[in-house]
Coordinates of N, CA and C in Angstrom, one line a residue:
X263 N -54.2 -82.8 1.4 CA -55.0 -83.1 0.2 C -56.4 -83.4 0.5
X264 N -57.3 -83.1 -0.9 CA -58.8 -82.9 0.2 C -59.6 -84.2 -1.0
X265 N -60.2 -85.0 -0.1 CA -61.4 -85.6 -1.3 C -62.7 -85.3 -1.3
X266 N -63.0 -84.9 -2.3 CA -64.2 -84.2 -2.6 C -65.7 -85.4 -2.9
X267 N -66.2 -85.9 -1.9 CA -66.9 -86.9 -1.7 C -68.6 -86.6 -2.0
X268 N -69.0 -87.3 -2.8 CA -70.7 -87.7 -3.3 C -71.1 -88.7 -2.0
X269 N -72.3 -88.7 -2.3 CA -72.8 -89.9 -1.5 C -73.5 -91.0 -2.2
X270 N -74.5 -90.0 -2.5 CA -76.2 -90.9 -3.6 C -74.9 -91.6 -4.6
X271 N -75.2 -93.3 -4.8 CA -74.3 -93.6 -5.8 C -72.8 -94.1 -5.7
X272 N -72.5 -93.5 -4.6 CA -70.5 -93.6 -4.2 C -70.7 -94.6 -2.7
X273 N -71.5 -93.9 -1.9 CA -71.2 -94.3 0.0 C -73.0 -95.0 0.1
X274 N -73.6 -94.8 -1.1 CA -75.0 -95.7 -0.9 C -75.2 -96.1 -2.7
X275 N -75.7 -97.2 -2.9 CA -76.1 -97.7 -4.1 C -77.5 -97.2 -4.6
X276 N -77.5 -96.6 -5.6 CA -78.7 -96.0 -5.9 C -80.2 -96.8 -5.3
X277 N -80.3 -98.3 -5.8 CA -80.9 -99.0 -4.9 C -81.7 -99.3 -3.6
X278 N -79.9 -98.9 -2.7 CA -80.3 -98.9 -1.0 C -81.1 -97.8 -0.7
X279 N -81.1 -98.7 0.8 CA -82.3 -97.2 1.2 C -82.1 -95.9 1.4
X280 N -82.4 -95.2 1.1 CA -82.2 -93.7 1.2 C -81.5 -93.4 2.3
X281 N -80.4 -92.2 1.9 CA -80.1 -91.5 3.9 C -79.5 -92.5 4.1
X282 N -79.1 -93.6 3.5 CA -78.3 -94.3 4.7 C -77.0 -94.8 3.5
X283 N -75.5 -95.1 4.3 CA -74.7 -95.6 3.7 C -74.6 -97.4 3.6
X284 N -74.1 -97.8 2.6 CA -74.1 -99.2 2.3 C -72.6 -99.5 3.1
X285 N -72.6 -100.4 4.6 CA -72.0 -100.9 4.9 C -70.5 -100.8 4.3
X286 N -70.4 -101.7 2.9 CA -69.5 -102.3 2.6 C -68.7 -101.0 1.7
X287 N -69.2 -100.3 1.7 CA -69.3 -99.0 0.2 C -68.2 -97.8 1.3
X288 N -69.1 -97.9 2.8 CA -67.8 -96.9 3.9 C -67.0 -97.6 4.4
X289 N -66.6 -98.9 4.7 CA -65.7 -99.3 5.5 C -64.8 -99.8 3.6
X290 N -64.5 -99.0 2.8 CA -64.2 -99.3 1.9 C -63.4 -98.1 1.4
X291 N -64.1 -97.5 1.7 CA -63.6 -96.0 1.5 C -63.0 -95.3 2.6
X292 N -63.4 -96.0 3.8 CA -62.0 -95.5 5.1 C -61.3 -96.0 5.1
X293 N -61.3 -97.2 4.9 CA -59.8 -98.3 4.4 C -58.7 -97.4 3.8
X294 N -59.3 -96.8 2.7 CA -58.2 -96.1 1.7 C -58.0 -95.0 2.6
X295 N -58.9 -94.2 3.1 CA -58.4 -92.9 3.7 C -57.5 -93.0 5.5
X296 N -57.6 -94.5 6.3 CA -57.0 -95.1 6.7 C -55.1 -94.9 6.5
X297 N -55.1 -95.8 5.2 CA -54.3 -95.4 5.0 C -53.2 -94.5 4.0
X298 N -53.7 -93.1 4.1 CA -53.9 -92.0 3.6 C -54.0 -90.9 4.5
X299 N -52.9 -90.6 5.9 CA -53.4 -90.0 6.8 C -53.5 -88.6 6.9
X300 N -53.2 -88.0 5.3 CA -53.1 -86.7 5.1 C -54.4 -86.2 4.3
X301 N -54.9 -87.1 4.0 CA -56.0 -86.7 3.4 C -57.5 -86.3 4.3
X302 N -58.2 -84.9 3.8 CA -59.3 -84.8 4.6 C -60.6 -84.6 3.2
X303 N -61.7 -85.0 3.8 CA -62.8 -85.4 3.3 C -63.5 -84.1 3.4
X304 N -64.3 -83.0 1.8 CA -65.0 -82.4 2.1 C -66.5 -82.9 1.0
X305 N -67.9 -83.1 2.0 CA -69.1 -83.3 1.6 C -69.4 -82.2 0.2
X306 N -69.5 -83.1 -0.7 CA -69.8 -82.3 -2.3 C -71.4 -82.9 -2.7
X307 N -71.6 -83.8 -1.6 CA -73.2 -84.8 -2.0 C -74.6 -83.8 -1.5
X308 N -75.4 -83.3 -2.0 CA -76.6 -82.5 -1.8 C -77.0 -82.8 -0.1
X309 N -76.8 -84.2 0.5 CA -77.1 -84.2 1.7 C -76.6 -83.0 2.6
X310 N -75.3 -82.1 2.5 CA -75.1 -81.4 3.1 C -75.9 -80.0 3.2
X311 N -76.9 -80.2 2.3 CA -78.2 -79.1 2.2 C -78.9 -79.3 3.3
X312 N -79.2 -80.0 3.9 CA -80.0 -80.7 4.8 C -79.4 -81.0 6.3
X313 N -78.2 -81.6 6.5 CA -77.5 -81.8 7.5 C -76.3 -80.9 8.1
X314 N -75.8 -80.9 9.3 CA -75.0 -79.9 10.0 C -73.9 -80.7 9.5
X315 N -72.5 -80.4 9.4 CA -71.5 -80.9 9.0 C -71.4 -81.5 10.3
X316 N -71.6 -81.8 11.7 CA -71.3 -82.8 13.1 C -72.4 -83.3 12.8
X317 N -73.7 -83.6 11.7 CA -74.6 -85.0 11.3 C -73.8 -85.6 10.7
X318 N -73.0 -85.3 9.4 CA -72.5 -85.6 8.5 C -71.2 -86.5 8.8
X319 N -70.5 -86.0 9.9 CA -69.4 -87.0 10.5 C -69.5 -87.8 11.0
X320 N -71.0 -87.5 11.8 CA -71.6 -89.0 12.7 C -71.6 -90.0 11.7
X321 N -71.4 -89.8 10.5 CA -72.1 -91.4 9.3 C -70.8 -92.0 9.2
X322 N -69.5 -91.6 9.5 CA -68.3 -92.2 9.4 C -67.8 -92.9 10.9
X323 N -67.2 -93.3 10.9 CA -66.2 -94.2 12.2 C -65.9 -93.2 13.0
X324 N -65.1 -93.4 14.3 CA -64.7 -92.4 14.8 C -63.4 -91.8 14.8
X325 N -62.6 -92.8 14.0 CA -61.3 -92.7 13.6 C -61.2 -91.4 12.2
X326 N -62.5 -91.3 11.3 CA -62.0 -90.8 10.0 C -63.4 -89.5 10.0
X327 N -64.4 -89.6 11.5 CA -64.7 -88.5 11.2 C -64.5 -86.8 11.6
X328 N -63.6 -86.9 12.1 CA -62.9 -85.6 12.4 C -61.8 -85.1 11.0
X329 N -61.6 -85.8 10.2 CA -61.6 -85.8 9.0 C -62.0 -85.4 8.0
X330 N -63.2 -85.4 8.0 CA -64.2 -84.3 7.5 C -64.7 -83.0 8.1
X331 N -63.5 -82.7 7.1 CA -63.3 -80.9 7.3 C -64.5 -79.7 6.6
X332 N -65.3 -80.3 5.9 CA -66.2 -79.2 5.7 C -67.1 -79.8 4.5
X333 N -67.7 -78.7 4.3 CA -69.1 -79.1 2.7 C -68.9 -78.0 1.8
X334 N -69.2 -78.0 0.7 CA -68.8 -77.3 -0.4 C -70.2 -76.6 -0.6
X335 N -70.2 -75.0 -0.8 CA -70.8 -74.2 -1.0 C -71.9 -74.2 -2.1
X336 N -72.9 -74.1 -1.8 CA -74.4 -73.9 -2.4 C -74.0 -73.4 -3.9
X337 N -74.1 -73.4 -5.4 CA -74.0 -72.6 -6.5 C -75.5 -72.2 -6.8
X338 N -75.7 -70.9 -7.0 CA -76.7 -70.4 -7.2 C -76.7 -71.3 -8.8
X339 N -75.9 -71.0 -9.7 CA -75.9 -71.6 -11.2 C -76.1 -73.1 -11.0
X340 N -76.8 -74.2 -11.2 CA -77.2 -75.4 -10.9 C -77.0 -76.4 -12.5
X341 N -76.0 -75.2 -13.4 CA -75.6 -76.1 -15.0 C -74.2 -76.0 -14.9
X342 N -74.2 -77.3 -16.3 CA -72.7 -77.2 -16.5 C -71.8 -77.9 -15.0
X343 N -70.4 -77.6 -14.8 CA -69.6 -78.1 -14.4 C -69.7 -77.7 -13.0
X344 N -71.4 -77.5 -12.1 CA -71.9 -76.6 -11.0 C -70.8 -77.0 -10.1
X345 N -70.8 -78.6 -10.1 CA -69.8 -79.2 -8.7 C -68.3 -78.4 -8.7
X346 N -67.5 -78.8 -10.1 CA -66.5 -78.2 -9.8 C -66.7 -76.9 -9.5
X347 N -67.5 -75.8 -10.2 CA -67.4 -74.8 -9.1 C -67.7 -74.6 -8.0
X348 N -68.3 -75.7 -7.3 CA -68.5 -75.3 -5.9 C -67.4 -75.8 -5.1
X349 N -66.9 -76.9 -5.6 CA -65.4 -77.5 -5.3 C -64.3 -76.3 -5.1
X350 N -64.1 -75.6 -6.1 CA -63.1 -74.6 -6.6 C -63.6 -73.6 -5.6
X351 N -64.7 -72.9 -5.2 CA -65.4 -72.0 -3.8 C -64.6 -72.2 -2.3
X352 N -65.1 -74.0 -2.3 CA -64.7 -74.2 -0.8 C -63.4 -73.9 -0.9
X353 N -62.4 -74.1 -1.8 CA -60.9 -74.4 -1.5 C -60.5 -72.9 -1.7
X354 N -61.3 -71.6 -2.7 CA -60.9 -70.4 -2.5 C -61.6 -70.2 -0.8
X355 N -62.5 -70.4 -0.4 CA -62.4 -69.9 0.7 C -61.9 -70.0 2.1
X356 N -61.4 -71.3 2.1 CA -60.5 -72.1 2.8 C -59.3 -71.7 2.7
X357 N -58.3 -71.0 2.1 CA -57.4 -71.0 1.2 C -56.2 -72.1 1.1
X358 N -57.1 -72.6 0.2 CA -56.7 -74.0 0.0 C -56.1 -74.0 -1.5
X359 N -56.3 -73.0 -2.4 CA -56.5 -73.2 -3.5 C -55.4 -73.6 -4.7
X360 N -54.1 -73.7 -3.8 CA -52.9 -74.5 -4.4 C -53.1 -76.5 -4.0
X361 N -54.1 -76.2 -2.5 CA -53.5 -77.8 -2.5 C -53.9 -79.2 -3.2
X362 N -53.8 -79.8 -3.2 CA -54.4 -81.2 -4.3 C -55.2 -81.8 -3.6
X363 N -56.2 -82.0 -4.9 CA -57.6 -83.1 -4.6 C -58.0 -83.4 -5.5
X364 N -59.1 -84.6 -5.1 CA -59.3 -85.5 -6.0 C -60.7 -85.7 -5.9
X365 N -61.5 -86.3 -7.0 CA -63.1 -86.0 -6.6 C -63.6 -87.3 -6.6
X366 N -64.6 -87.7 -5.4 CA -64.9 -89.1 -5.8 C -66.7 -88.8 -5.8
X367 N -66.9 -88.9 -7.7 CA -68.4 -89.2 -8.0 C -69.4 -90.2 -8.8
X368 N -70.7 -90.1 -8.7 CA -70.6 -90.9 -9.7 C -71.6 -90.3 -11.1
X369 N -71.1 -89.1 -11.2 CA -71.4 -88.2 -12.5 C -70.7 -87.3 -12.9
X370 N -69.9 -87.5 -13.7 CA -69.1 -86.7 -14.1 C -69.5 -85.8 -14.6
X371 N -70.5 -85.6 -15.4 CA -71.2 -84.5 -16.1 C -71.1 -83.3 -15.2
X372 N -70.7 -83.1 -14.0 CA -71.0 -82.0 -13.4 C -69.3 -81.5 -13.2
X373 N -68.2 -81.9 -14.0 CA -66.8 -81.6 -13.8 C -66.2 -81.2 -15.3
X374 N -65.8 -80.6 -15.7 CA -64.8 -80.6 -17.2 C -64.1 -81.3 -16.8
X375 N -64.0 -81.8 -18.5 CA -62.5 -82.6 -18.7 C -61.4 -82.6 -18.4
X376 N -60.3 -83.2 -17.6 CA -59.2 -83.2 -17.3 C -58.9 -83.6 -15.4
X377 N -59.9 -83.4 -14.5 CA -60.5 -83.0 -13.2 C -60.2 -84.5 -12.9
X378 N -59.5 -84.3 -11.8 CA -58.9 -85.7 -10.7 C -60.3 -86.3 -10.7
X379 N -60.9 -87.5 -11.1 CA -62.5 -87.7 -10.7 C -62.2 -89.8 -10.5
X380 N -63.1 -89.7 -9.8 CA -62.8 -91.1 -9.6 C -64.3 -91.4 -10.0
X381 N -64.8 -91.9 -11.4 CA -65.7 -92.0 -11.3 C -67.0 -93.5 -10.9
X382 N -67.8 -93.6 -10.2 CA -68.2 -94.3 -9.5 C -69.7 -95.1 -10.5
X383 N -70.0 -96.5 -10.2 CA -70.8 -96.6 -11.3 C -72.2 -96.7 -9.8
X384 N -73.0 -96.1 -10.2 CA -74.2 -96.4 -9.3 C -75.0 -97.3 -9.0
X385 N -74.4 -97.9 -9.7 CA -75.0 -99.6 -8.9 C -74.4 -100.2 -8.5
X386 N -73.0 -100.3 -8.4 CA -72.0 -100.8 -7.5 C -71.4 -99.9 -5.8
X387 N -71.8 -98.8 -6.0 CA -71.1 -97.7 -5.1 C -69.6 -97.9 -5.0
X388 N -69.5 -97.8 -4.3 CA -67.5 -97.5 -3.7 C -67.2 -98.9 -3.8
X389 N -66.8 -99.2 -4.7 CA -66.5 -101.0 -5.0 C -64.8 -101.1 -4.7
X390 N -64.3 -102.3 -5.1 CA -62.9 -102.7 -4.6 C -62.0 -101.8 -5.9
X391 N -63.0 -102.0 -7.0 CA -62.1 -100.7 -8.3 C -62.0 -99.4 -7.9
X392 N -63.2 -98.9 -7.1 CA -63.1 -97.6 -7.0 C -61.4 -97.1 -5.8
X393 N -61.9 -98.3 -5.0 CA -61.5 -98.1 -3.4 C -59.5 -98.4 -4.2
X394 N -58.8 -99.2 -5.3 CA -58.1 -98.5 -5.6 C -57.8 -97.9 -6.7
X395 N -58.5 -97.1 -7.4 CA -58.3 -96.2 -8.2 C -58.1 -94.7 -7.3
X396 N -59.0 -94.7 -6.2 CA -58.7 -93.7 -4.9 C -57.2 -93.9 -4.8
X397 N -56.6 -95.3 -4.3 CA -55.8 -95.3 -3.5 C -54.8 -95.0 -4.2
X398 N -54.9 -95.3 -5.4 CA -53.7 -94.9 -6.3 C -53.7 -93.9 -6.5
X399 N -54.6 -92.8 -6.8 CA -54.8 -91.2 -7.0 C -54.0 -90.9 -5.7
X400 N -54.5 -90.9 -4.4 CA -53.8 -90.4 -3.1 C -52.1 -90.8 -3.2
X401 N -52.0 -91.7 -3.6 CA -50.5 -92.4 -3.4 C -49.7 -91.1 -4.4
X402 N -50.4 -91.1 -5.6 CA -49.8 -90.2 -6.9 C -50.0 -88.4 -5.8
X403 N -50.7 -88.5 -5.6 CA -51.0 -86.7 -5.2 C -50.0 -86.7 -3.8
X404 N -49.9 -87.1 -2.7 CA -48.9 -87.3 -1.7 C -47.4 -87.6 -2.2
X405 N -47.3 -87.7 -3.6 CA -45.6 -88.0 -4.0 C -45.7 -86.5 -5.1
X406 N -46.7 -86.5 -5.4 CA -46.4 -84.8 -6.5 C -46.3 -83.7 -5.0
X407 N -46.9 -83.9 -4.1 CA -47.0 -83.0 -3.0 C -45.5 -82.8 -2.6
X408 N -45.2 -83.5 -2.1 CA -43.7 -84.4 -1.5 C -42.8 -83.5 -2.4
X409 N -43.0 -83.6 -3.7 CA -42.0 -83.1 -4.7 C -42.2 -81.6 -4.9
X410 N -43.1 -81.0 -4.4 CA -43.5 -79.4 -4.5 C -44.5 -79.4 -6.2
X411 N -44.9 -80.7 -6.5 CA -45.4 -80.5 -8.3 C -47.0 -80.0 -7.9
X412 N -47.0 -80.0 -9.0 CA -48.9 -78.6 -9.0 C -49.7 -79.7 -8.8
X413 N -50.6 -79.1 -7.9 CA -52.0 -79.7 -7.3 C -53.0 -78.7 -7.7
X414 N -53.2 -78.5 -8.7 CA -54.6 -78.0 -8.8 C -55.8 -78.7 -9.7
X415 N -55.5 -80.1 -8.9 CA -56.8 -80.7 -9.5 C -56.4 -81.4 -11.2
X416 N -55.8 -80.9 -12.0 CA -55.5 -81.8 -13.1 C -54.3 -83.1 -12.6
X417 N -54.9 -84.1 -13.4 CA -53.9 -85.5 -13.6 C -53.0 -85.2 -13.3
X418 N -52.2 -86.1 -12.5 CA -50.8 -86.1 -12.3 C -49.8 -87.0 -13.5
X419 N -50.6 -87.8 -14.4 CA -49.8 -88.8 -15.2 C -49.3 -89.6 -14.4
X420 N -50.0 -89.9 -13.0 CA -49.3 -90.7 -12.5 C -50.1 -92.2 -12.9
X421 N -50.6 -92.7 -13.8 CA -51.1 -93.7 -14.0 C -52.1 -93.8 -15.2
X422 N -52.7 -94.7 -15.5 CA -53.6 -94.6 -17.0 C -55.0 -93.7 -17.2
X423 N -55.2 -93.5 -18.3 CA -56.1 -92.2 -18.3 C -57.5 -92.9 -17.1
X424 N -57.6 -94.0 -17.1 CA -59.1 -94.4 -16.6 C -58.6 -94.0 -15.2
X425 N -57.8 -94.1 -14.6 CA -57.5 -93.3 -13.3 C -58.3 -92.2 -12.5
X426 N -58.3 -91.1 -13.9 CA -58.7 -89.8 -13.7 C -59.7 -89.5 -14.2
X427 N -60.8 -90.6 -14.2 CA -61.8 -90.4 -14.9 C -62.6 -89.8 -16.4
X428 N -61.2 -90.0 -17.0 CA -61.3 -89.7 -18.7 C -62.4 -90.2 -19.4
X429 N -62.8 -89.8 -20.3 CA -64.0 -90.8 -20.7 C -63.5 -91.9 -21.2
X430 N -63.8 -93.2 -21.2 CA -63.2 -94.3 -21.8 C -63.8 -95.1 -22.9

């Protein structure tokens, strides 16, 4: 199962300094993916315009960054729901495109309705709600997997609409 990770906002507080992750915001977010050992992390945040995917892993532990399996492809089209199609790109070209993920941002405006999204408020980053609204999404997506049920990215019903980043 893949999480589809932001940074600006999620792994730094709009606030903090630039380029760099807020302490409390990664060891919060490896916690969950810790324990989650099926899960791999692919960079959805603009930083990966800039950096080599072996920059990008250096910002994690050394436990969770070989875990981060790749970055999601450039969209020439920059409207509308750009992320998920760049999301939907990596996983056709990976052929990944049956398996389940989940997206952790903190703008939804760049996903349609219905899309696994954990949405993130940017002045808190990866807070203790986000870190389990993740953990419950992973727990839900690893038991629909388990069961052979569809992973393409819509809700599993495994939990309340705020889960999945519904509008609320």
């Amino acid at each position: 199962m893949y999480v589809f990770l932001d940074f600006d906002g999620v792994m730094r507080r709009l606030t903090s300094r630039p380029f760099r992750f807020d302490r409390d915001c990664l060891e919060r977010f490896e916690n969950v993916l810790r324990a989650h050992p099926r899960a791999r992390v692919v960079v959805a945040s603009a930083w990966r315009l800039g950096l080599s995917l072996d920059s990008l892993r250096e910002l994690f532990s050394p436990d969770i960054a070989p875990r981060v399996v790749g970055v999601t492809p450039e969209s020439a089209d920059l409207t509308g729901a750009y992320r998920h199609r760049e999301m939907l790109g990596y996983l056709e070209r990976n052929a990944a495109a049956g398996d389940a993920w989940v997206v952790v941002d903190d703008d939804g405006d760049h996903y349609p309705a219905g899309v696994r999204l954990i949405s993130i408020d940017p002045r808190c980053g990866f807070d203790e709600r986000a870190a389990a609204e993740l953990a419950r999404e992973l727990h839900g997506l690893a038991r629909t997997e388990a069961h052979g049920g569809p992973s393409d990215g819509a809700p599993s019903g495994d939990g309340p609409e705020e889960w999945i980043g519904l509008p609320r």
